[in-house]
mmCIF file of C-alpha atoms in Angstrom:
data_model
loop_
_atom_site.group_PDB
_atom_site.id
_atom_site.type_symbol
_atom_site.label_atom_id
_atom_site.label_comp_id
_atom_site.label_asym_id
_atom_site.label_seq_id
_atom_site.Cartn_x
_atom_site.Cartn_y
_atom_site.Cartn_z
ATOM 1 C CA UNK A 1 189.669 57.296 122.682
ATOM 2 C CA UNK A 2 190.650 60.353 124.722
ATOM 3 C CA UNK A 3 188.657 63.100 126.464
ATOM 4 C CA UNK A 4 188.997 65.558 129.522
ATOM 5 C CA UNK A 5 188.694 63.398 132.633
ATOM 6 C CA UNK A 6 185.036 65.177 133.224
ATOM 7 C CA UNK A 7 183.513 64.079 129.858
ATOM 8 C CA UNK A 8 179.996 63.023 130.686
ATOM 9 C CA UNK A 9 177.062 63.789 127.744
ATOM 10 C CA UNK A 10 175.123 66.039 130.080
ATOM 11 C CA UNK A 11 178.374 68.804 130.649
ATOM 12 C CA UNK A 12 179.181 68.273 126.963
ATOM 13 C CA UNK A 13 175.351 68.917 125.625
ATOM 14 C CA UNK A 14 175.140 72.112 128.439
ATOM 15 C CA UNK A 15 178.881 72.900 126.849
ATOM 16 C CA UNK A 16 177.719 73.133 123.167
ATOM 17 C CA UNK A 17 174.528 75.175 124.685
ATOM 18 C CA UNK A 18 176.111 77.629 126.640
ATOM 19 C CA UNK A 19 178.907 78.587 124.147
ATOM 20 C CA UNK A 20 181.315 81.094 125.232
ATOM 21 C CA UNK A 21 180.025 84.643 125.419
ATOM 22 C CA UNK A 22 176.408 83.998 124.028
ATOM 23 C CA UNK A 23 177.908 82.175 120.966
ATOM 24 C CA UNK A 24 176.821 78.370 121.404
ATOM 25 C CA UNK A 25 175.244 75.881 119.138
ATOM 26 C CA UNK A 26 172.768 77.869 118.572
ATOM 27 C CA UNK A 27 171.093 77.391 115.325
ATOM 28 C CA UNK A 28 171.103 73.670 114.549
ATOM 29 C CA UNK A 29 169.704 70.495 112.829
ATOM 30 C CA UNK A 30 169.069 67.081 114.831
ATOM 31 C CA UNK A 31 168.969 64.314 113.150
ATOM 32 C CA UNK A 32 168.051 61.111 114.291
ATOM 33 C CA UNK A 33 167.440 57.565 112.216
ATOM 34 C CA UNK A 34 167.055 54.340 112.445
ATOM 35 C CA UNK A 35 167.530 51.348 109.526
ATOM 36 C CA UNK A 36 164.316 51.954 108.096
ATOM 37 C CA UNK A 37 163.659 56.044 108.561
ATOM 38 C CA UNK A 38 165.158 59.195 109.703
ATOM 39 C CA UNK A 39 164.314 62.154 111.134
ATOM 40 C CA UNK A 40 165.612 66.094 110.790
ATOM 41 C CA UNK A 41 164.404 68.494 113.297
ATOM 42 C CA UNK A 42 165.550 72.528 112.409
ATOM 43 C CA UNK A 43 165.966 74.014 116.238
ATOM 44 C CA UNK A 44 167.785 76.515 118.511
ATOM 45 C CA UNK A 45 169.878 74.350 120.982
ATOM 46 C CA UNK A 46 169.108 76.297 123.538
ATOM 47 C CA UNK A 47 165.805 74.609 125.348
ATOM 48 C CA UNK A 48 167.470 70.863 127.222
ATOM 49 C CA UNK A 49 165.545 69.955 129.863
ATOM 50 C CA UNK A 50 167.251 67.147 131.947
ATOM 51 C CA UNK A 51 165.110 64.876 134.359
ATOM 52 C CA UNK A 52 165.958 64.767 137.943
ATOM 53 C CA UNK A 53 167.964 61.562 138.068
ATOM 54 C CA UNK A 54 170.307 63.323 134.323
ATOM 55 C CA UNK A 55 169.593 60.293 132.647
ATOM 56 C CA UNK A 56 167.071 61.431 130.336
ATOM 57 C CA UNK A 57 167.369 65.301 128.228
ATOM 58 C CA UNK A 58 164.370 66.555 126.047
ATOM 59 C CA UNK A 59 165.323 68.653 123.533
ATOM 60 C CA UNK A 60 162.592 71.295 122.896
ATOM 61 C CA UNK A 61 161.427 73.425 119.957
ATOM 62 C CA UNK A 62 159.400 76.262 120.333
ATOM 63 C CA UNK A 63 155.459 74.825 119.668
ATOM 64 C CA UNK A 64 155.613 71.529 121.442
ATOM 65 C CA UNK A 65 158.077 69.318 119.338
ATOM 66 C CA UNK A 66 160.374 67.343 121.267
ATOM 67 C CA UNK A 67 163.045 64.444 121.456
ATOM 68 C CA UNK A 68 164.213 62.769 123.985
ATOM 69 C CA UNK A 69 167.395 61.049 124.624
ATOM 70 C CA UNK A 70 167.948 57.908 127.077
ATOM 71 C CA UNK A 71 171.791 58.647 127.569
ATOM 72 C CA UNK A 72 172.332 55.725 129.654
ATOM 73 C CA UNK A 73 172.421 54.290 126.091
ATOM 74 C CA UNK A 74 174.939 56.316 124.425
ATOM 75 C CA UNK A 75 178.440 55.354 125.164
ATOM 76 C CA UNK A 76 180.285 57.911 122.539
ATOM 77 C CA UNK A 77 180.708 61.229 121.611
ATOM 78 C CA UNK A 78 182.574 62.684 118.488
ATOM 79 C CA UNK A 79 182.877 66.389 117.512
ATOM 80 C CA UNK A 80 183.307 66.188 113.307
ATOM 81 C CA UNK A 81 184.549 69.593 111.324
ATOM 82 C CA UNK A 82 183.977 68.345 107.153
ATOM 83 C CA UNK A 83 183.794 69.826 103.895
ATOM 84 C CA UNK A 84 180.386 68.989 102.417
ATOM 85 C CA UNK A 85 179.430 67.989 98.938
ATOM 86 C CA UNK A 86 178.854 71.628 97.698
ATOM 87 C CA UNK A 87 182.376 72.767 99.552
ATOM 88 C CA UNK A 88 181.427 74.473 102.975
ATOM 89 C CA UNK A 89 182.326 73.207 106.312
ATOM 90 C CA UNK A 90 180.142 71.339 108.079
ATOM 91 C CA UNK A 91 180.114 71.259 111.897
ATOM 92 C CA UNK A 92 178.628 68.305 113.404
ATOM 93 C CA UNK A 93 178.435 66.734 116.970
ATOM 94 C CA UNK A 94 177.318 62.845 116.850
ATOM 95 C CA UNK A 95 176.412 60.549 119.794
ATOM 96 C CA UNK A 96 176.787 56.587 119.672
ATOM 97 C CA UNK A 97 175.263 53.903 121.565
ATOM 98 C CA UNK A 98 177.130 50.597 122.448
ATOM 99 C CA UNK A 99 177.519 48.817 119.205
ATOM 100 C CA UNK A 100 179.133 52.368 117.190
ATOM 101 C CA UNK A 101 176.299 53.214 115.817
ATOM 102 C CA UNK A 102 174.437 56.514 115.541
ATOM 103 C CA UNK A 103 171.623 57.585 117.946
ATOM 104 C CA UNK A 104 171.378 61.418 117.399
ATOM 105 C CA UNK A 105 174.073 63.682 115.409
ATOM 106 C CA UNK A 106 173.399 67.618 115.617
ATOM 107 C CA UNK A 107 174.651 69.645 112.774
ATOM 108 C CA UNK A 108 175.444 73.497 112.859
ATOM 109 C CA UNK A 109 173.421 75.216 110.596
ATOM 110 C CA UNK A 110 174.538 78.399 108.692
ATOM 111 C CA UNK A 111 173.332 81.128 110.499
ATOM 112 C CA UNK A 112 170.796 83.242 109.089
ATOM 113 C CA UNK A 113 172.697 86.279 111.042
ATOM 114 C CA UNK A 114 175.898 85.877 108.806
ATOM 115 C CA UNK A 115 177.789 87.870 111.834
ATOM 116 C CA UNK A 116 177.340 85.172 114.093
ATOM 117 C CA UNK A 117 179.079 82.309 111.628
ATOM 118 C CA UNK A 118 182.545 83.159 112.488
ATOM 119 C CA UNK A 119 182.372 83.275 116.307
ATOM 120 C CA UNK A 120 179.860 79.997 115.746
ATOM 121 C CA UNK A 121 183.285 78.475 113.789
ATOM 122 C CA UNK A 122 185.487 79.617 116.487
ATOM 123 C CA UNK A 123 183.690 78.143 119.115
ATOM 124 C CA UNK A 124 183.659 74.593 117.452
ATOM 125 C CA UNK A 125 187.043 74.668 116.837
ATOM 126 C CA UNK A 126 187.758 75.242 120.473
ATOM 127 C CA UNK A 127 185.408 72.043 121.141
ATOM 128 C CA UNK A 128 187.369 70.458 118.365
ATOM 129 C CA UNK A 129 190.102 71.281 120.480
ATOM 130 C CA UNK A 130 189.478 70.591 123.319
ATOM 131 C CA UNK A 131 187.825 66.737 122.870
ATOM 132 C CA UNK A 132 190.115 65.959 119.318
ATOM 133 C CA UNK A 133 189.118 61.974 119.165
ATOM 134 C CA UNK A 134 186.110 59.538 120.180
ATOM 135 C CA UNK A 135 184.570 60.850 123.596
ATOM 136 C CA UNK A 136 184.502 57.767 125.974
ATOM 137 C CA UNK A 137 181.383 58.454 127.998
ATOM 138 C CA UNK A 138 181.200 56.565 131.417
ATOM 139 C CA UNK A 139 178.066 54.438 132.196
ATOM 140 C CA UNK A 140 176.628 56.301 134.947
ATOM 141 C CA UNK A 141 173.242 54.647 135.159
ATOM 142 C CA UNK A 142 174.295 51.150 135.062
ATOM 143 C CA UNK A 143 171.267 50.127 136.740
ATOM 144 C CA UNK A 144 168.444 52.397 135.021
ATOM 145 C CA UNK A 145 167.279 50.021 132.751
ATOM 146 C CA UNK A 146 164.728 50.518 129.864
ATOM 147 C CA UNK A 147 163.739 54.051 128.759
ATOM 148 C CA UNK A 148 160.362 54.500 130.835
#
């Protein structure tokens, strides 16, 4: 696996919502599942509220939905650029948890302001770029237990 020195989830989830020049994530999906069900929430990723320890961000939608993520359980990060099944490029961000397997994945919507899809691309790409592999991500709360 390789990644910048500095990788932690928190600078890499404030990285994908800051952007570069007001161009971020943005416009998004989050999905999350489990064996028996899964989940798609449609959001701007631009509301991450982290509680004062950083172990725990709530992602927030406008009219009280919510997730949460325990990220003292996730202990991988990928950045994925695909072709999907009807041929357009599909950006996608996913987060592991000790055993490899997905905990939350956020996908890049199209934009509905077609303007914004090219700087949107560029901006992945630069991510892609910049963290090419499997993100390592260090266990910083060794000692937090179970999500409260």
């Amino acid at each position: 696996m390789t990644a910048p020195a500095d990788a932690a989830l928190r600078s890499i989830l404030e990285e994908c919502r800051d952007g570069v020049g007001g161009v971020g994530f943005n416009e998004v999906v989050v999905m999350l599942e489990s064996t028996a069900a899964s989940a798609e929430v449609y959001m701007d990723f631009d509301d991450l509220r982290f509680t004062p320890d950083g172990r725990i961000v709530t992602l927030m939608v406008p009219g009280g939905t919510h997730m949460h993520l325990d990220m003292s359980k996730i202990r991988e990060a990928e950045f994925i650029h695909t072709t999907n099944e009807q041929g357009l490029p599909s950006y996608q961000l996913w987060m592991r948890d000790g055993d490899g397997k997905p905990a939350m994945r956020v996908y890049l919507r199209k934009s509905d302001v077609d303007a914004t899809n090219p700087p949107r691309h560029n901006f992945f790409m630069a991510l892609l770029d910049k963290y090419p592999g499997k993100i390592a991500l260090p266990d910083d709360f060794r000692a937090a237990g179970e999500h409260p």
